[in-house]
CSV table of C-alpha atoms and ligand atoms in Angstrom, one decimal:
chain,number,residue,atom,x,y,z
A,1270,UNK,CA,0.0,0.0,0.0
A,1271,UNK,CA,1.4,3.6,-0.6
A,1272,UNK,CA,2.0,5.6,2.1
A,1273,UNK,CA,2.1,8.8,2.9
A,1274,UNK,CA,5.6,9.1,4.5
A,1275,UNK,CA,7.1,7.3,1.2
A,1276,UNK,CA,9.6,10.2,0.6
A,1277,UNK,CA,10.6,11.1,4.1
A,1278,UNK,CA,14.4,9.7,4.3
A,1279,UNK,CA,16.0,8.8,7.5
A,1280,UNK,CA,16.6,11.2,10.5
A,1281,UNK,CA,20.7,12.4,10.6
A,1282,UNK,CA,21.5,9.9,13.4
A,1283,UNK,CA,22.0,11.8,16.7
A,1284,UNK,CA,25.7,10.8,18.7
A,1285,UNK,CA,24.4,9.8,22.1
A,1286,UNK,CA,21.5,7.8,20.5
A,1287,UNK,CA,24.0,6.0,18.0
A,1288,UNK,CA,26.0,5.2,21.1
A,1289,UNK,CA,22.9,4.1,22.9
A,1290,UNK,CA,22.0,1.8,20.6
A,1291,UNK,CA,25.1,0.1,20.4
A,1292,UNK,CA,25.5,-0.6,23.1
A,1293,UNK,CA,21.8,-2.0,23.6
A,1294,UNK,CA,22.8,-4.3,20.5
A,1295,UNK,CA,25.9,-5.4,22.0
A,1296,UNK,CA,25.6,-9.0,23.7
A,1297,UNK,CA,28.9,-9.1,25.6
A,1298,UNK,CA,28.4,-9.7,29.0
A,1299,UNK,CA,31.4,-7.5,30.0
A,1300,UNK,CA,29.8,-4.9,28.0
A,1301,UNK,CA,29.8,-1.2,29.8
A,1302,UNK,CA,27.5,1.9,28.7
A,1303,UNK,CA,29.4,5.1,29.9
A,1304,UNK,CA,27.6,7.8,27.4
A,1305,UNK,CA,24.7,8.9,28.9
A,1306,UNK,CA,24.4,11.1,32.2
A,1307,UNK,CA,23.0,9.0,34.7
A,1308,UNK,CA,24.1,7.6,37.9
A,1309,UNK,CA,24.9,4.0,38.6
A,1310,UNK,CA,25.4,2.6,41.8
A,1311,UNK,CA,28.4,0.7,42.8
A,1312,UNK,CA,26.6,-2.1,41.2
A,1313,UNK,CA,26.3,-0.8,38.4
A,1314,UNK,CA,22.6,-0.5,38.8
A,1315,UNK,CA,20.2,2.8,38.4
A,1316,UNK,CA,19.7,4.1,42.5
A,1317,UNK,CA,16.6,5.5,43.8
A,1318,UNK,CA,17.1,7.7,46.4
A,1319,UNK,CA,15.6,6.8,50.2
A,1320,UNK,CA,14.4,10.4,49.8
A,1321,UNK,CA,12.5,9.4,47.1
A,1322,UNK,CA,11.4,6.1,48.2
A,1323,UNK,CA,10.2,7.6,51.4
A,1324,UNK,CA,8.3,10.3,49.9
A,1325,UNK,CA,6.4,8.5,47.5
A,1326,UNK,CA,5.3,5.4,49.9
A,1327,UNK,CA,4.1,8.9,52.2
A,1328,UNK,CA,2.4,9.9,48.8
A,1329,UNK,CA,0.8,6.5,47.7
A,1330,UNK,CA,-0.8,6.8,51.6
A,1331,UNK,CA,-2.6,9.8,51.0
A,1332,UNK,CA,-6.0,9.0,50.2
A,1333,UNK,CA,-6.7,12.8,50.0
A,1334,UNK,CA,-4.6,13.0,46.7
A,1335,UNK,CA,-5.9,12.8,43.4
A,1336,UNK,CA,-4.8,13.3,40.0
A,1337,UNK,CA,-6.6,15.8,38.7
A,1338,UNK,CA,-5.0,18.7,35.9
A,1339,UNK,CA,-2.8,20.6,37.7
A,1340,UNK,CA,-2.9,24.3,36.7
A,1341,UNK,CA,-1.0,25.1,33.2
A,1342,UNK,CA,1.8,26.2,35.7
A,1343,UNK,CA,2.2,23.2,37.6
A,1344,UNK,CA,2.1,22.4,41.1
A,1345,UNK,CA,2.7,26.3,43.3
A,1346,UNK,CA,4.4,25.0,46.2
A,1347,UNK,CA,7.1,23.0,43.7
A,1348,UNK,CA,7.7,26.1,41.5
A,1349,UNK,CA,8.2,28.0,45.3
A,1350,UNK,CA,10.1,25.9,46.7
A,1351,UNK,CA,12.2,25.3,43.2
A,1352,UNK,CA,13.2,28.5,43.3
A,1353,UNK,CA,14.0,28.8,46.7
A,1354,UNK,CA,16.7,26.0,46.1
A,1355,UNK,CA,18.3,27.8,43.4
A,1356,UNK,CA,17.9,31.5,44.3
A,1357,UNK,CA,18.4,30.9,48.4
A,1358,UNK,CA,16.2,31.6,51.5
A,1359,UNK,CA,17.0,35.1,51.6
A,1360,UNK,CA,16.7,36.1,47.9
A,1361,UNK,CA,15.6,39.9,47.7
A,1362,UNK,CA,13.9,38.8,44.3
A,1363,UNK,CA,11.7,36.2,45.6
A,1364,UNK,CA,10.4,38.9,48.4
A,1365,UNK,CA,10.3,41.2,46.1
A,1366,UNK,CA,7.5,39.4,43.6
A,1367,UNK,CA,9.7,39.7,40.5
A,1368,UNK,CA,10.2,36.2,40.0
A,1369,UNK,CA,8.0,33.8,38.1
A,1370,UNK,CA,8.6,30.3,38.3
A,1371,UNK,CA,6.8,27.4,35.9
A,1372,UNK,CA,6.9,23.5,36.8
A,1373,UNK,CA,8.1,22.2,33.1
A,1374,UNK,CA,9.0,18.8,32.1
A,1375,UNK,CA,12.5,18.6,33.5
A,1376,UNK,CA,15.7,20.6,32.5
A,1377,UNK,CA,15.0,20.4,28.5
A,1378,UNK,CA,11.4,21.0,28.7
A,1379,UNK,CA,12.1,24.1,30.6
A,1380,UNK,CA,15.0,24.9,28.5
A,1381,UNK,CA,12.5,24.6,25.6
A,1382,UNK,CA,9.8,26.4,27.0
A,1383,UNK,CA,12.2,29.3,28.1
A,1384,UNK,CA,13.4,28.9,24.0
A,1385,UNK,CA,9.9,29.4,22.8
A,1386,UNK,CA,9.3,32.8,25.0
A,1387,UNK,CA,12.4,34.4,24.3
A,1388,UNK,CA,12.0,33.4,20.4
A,1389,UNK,CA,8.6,35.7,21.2
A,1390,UNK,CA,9.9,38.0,23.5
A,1391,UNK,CA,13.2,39.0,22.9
A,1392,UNK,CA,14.1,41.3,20.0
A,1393,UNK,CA,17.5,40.0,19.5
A,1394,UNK,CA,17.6,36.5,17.7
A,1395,UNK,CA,21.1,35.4,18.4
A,1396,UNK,CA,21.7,33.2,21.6
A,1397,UNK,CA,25.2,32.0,22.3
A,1398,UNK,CA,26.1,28.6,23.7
A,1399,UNK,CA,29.6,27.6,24.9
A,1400,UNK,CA,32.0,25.2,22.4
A,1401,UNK,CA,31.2,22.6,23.3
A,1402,UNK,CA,27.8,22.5,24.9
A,1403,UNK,CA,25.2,19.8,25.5
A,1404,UNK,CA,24.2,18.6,21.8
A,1405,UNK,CA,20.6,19.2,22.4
A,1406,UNK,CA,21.3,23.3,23.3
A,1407,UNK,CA,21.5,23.9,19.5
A,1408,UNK,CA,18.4,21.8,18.6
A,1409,UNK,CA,16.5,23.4,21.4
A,1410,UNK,CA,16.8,27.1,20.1
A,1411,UNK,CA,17.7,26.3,16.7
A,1412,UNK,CA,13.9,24.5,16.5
A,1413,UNK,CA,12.4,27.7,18.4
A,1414,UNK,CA,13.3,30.3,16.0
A,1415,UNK,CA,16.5,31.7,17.5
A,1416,UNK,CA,19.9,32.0,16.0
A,1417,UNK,CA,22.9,29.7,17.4
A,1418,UNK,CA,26.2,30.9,17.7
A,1419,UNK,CA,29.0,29.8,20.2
A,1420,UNK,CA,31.3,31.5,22.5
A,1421,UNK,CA,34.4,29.8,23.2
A,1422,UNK,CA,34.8,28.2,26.4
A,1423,UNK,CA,37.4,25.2,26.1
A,1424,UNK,CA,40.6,25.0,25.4
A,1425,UNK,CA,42.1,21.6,24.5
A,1426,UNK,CA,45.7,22.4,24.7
A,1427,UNK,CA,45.1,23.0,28.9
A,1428,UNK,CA,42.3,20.9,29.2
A,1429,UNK,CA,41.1,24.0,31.5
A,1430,UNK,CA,39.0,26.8,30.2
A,1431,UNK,CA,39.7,29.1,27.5
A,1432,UNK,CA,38.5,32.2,30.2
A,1433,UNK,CA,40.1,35.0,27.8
A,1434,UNK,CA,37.9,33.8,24.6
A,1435,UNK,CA,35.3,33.2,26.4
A,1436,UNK,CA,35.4,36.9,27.5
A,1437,UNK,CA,36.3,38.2,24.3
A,1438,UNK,CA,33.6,36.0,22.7
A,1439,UNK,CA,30.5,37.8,25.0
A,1440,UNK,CA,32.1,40.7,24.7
A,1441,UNK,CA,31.6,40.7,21.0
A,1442,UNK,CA,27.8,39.6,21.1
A,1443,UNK,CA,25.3,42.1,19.7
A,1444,UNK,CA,23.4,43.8,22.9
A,1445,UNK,CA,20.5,42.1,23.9
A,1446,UNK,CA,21.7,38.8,22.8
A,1447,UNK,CA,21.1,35.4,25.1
A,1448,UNK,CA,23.7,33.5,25.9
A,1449,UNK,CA,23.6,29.9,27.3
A,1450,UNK,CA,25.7,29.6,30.9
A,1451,UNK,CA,26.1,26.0,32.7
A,1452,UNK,CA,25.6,27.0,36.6
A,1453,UNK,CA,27.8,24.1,37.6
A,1454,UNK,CA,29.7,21.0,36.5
A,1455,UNK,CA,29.8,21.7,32.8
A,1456,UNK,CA,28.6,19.3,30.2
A,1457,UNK,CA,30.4,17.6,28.5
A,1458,UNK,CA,33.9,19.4,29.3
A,1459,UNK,CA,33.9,18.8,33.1
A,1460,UNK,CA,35.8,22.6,33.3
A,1461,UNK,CA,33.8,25.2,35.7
A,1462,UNK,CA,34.9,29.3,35.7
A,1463,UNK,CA,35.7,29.9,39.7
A,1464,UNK,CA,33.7,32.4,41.3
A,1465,UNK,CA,36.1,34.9,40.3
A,1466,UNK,CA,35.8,34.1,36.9
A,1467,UNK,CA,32.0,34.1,37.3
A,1468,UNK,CA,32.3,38.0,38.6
A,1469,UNK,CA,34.2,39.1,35.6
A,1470,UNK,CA,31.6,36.9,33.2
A,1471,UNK,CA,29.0,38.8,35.1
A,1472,UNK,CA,30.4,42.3,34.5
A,1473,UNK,CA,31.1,41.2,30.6
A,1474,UNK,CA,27.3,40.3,30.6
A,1475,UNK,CA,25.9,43.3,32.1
A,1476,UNK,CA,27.8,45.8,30.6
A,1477,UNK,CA,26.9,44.3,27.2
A,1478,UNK,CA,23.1,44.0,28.0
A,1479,UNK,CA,22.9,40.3,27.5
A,1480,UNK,CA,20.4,38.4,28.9
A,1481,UNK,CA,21.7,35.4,30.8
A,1482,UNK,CA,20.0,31.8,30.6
A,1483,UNK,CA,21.2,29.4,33.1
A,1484,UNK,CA,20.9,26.0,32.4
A,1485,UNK,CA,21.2,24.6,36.4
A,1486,UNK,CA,21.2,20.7,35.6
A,1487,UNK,CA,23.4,19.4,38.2
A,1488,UNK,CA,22.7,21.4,40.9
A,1489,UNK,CA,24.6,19.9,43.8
A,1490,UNK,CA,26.9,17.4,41.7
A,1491,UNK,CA,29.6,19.9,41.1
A,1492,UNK,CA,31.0,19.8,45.0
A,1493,UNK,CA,28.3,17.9,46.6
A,1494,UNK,CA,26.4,20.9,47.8
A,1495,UNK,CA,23.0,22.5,47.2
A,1496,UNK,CA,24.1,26.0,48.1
A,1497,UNK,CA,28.3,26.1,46.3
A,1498,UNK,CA,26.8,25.1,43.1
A,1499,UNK,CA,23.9,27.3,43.4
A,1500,UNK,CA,26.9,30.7,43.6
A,1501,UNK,CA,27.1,31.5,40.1
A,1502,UNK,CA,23.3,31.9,39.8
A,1503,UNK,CA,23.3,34.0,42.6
A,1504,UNK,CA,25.8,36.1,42.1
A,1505,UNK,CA,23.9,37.2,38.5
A,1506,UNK,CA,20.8,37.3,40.6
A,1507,UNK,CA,21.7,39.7,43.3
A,1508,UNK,CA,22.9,42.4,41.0
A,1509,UNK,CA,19.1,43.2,40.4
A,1510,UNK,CA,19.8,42.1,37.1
A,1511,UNK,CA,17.0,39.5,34.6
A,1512,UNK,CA,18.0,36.3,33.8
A,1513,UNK,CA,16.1,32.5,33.1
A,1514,UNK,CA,17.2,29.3,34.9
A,1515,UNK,CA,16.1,26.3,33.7
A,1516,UNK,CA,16.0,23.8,36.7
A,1517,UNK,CA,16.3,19.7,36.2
A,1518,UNK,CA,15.4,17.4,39.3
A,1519,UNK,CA,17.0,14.3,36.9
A,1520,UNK,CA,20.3,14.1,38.2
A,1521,UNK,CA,20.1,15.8,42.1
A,1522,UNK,CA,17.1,13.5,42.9
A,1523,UNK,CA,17.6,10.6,40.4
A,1524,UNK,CA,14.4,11.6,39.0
A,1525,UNK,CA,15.3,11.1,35.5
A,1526,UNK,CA,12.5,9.5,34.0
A,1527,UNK,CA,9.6,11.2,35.5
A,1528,UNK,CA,10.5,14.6,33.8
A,1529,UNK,CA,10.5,17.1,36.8
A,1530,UNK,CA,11.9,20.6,36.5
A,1531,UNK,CA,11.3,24.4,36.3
A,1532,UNK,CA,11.7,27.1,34.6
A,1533,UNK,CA,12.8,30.7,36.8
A,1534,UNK,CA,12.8,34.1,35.0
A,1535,UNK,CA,13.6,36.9,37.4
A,1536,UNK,CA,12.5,40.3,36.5
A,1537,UNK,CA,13.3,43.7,37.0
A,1538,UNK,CA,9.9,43.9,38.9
A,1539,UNK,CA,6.7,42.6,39.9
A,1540,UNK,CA,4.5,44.3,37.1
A,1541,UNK,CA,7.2,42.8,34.5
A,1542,UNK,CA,7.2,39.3,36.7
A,1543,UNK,CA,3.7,39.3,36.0
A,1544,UNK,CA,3.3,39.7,32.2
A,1545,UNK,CA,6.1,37.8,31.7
A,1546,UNK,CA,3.8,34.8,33.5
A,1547,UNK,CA,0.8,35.4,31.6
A,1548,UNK,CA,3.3,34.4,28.1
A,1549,UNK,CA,4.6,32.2,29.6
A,1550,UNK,CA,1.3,30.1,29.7
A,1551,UNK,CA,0.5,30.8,26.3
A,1552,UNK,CA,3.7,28.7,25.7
A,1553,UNK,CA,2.6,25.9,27.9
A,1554,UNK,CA,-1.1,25.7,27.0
A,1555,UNK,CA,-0.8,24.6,23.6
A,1556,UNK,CA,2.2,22.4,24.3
A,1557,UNK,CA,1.4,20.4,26.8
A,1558,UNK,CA,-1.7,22.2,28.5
A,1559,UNK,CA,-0.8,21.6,31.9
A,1560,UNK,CA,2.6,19.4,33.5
A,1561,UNK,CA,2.7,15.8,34.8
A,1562,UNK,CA,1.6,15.8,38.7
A,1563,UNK,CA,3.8,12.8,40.1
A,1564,UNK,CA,7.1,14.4,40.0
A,1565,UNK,CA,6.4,17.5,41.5
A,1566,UNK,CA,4.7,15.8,44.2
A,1567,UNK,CA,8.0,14.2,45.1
A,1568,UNK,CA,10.1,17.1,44.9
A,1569,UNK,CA,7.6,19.4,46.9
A,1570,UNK,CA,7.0,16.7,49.8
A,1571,UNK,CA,11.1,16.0,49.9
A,1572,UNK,CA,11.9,20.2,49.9
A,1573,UNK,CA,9.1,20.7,52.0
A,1574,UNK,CA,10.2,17.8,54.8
A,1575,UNK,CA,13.1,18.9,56.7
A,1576,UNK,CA,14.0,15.0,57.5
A,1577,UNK,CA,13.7,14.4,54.4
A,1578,UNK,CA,15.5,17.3,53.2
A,1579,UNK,CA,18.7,16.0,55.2
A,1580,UNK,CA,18.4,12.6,54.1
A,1581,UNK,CA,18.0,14.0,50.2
A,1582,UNK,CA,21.3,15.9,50.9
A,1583,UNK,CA,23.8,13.8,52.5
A,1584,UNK,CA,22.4,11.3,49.4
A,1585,UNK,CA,23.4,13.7,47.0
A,1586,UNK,CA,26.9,14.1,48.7
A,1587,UNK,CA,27.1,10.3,48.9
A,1588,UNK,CA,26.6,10.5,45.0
A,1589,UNK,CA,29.2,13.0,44.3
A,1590,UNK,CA,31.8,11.7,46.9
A,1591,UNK,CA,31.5,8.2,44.6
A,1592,UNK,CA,31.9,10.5,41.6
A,1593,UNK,CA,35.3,12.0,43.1
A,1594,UNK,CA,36.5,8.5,44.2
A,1595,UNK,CA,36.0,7.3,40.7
A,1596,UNK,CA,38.2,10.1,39.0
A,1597,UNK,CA,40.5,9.1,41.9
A,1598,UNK,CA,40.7,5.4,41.2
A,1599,UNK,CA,40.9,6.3,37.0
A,1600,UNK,CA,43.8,8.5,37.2
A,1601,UNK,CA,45.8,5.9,39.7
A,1602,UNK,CA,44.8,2.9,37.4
A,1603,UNK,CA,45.9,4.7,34.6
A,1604,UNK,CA,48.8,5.9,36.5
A,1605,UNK,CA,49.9,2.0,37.4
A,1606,UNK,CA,49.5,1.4,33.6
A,1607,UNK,CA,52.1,3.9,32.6
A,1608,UNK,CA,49.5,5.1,30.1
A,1609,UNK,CA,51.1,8.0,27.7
A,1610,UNK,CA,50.0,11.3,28.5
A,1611,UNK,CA,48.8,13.7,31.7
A,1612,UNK,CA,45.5,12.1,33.2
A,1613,UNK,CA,45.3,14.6,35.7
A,1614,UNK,CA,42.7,16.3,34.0
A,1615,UNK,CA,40.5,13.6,35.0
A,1616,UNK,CA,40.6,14.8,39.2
A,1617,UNK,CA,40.3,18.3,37.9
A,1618,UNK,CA,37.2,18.3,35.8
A,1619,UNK,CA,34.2,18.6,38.0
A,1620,UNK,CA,30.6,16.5,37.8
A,1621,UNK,CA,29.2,13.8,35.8
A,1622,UNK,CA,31.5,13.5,33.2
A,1623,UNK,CA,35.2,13.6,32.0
A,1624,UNK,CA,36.2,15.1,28.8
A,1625,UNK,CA,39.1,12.2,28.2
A,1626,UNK,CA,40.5,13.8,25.5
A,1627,UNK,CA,40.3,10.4,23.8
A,1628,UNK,CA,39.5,11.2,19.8
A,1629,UNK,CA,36.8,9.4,17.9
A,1630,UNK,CA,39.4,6.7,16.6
A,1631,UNK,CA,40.3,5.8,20.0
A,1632,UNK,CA,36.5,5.2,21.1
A,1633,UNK,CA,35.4,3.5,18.5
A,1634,UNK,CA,38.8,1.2,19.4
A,1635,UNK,CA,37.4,0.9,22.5
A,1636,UNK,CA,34.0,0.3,22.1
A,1637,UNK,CA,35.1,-2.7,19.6
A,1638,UNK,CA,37.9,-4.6,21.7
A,1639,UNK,CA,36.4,-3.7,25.1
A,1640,UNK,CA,32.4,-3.0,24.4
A,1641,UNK,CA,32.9,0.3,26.8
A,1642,UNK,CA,30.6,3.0,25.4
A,1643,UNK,CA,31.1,6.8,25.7
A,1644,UNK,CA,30.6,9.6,23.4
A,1645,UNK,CA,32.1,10.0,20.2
A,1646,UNK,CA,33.7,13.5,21.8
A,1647,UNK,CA,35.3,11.4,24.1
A,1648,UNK,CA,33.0,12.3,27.1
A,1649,UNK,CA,32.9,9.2,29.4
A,1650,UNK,CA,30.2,9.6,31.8
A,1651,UNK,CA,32.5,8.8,35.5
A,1652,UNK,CA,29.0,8.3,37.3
A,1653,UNK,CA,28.5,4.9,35.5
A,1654,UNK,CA,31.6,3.9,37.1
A,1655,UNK,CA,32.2,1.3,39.9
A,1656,UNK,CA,35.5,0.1,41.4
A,1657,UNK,CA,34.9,-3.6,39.6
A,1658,UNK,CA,34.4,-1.5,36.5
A,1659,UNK,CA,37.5,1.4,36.5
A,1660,UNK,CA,40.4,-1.2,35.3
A,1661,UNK,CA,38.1,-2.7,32.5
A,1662,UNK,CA,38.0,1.1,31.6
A,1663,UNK,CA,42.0,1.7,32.3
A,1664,UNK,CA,42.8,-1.1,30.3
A,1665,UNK,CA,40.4,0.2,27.7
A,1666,UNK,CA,41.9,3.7,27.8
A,1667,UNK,CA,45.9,2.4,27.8
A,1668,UNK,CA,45.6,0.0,25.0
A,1669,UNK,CA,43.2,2.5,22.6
A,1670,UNK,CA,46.5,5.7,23.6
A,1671,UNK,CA,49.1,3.1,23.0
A,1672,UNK,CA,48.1,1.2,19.7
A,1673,UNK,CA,46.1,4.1,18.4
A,1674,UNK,CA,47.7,7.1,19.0
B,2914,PGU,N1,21.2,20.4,30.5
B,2914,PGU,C1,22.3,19.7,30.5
B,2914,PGU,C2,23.6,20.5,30.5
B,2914,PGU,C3,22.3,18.3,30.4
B,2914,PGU,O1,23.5,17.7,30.4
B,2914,PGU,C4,21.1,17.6,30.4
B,2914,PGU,C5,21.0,16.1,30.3
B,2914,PGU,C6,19.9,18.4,30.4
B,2914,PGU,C7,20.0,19.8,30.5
B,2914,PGU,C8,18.5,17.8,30.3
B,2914,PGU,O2,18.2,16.9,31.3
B,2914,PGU,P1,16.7,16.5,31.7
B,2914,PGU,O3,16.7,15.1,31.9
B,2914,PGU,O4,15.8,17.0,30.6
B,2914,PGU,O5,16.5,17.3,32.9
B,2914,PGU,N2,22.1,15.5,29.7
B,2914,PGU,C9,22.2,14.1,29.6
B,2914,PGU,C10,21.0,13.5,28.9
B,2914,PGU,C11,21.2,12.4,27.9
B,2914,PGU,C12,21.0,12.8,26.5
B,2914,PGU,O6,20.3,12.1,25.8
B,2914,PGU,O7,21.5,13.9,26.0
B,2914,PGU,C13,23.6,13.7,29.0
B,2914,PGU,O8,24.0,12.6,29.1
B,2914,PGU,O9,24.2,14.6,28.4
């Protein structure tokens, strides 16, 4: 029978999907899927948090609950108390009404949504993205209507940051331009500014009238704490000045699959605040019409629990420590190898992943002789790691530097 999609051709294959797939197809039993950001336990397994285990047997009690539409908006208390974790307790913009905050469906849906107001909104088309960035930035805006263009941000000869281009690179953007900033543990590269970096990016921002869109999706897995990796956000926040965070529950709670996050813009007042809210809907509505209710509800009762709250945070360092102690035990096994090269870089880079350096000869190498997958870019995702699992990857990394340099 004919059909109607006869002349659509195949989709340009997307990296972390190729990857993905892979590895799904691959049926070694040693086989080992480091591409994609999300934590594994020390047995290699997916971990729910207690936090979130308790709060959802406390949910599935209620009998008072029901499931109902929540408001296009979401659920109030979450987008409160959402904001409160990112902005802090004492934020002179949350008492002062000019900030609007929208549950959306994790840290890309709000990315999106904030994409499809700004491609409204905003005058000035261009939005600039650091090189490298996530690979779904550019799709995000691209799709919206907005014009990509990157600033530089690494540099692969220190492994570190390329802080003068960077600078240079902003301070060339036309006025009223957006530009992309990771609030913490920087994907894929692994390299943060330091707060003193931060204040300078600040002044290059503000003096050029650029509007600033955090993208806050490891909030707490830089160092292992709610409020150090929340500093950069803060610091653009207490000048007065605007800017949009988009807020993903994913990684800090392990809430990956049930699509909880938010979406902050803070405004220069509350009459602003308040228009800005009423667009914001007409983004949602036709969307999505209203968010998914389960998610929130775990978030909100963990935030709004103090017990709860502690037990969520010493979690989340628990996570991050493990992170650390992998980077540890990679450099050292690599170390013992006598593999070619500085590994360093591997302590030094901060979050989820390392940025090996690896190029996409080696890990294709090592995808073949050792069925370990990471990203083409040579990001290997150090939160899949385990102790049983670190030499598999040493010996992986020594024999693709060696024989394939
Ligand atoms: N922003 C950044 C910087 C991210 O790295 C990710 C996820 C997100 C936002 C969106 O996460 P949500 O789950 O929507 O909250 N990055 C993962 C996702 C895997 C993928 O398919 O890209 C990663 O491995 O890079």
């Amino acid at each position: 029978m004919d059909s109607s999609f006869s002349s659509i051709v195949p989709a340009p294959q997307d990296p972390i999907l190729t990857v993905y797939f892979a590895s799904r197809d691959d049926p070694s039993p040693v086989k080992l899927n480091l591409s994609g950001g999300s934590y594994r336990s020390e047995e290699g397994k997916p971990l729910v948090l207690q936090a979130v285990r308790r709060a959802e047997q406390q949910l599935a009690n209620d009998m008072s609950r029901d499931k109902d539409y929540l408001p296009l908006d979401g659920l109030a208390e979450f987008n409160k108390l959402s904001a409160k974790l990112i902005l802090g307790d004492e934020s002179s913009a949350v008492k002062e009404n000019r900030v609007v905050t929208i549950q959306c469906l994790s840290g890309t849906g709000s990315l999106r949504v904030g994409a499809e107001f700004l491609a409204k909104h905003n005058q000035e088309r261009v939005i600039l993205v650091s090189n490298p960035t996530w690979g779904n930035h550019p799709n995000i805006f691209s799709l919206a209507g907005m014009s990509v263009e990157y600033y530089r941000y690494y540099d692969p000869k220190t492994r570190g940051l390329d802080f003068k281009g960077m600078l240079e690179d902003l301070g060339a953007a036309p006025s009223g331009a957006i530009v992309v900033l990771q609030a913490c543990a920087h994907n894929p590269t692994g390299v943060d500014p330091t707060l003193k970096q931060w204040e300078q990016i600040r002044q290059v921002v503000r003096s050029k009238s650029l509007l600033p869109f955090f993208d806050n999706a490891y909030q707490g897995f830089a160092s292992g704490d709610l409020e150090s990796d929340a500093q950069a956000v803060r610091m653009f926040v207490n000048d007065g000045g605007e800017c949009l965070i988009a807020q993903s529950f994913a990684k800090n709670m392990g809430l990956y699959g049930e699509r909880i996050g938010a979406l902050t813009i803070v405004c220069t007042s509350e009459d602003v605040a308040r228009k800005v809210k009423s667009q914001l809907l007409l983004v949602v509505r036709p969307m999505y019409l209203s968010p998914p209710i389960h998610g929130a509800s775990i978030v909100t009762t963990i935030l709004k629990n103090s017990d709860m709250y502690n037990d969520w945070t010493v979690e989340l360092k628990g996570m991050a420590n493990r992170i650390l102690r992998m980077r540890k035990q990679l450099n050292e096994a690599l170390q013992a190898r006598g593999t070619p090269g500085d590994w360093s870089h591997i302590i030094r880079q901060i979050g989820m992943f390392s940025f090996t350096g690896l190029n996409e000869k080696q890990v294709r190498f090592i995808a073949k002789e050792y069925h370990i997958y990471m990203n083409y870019d040579g990001r290997v995702s150090i939160a899949g790691l385990s102790s049983k699992t670190v030499s598999q990857l040493a010996d992986a990394i020594h024999a693709a530097v060696t024989r394939m340099a």
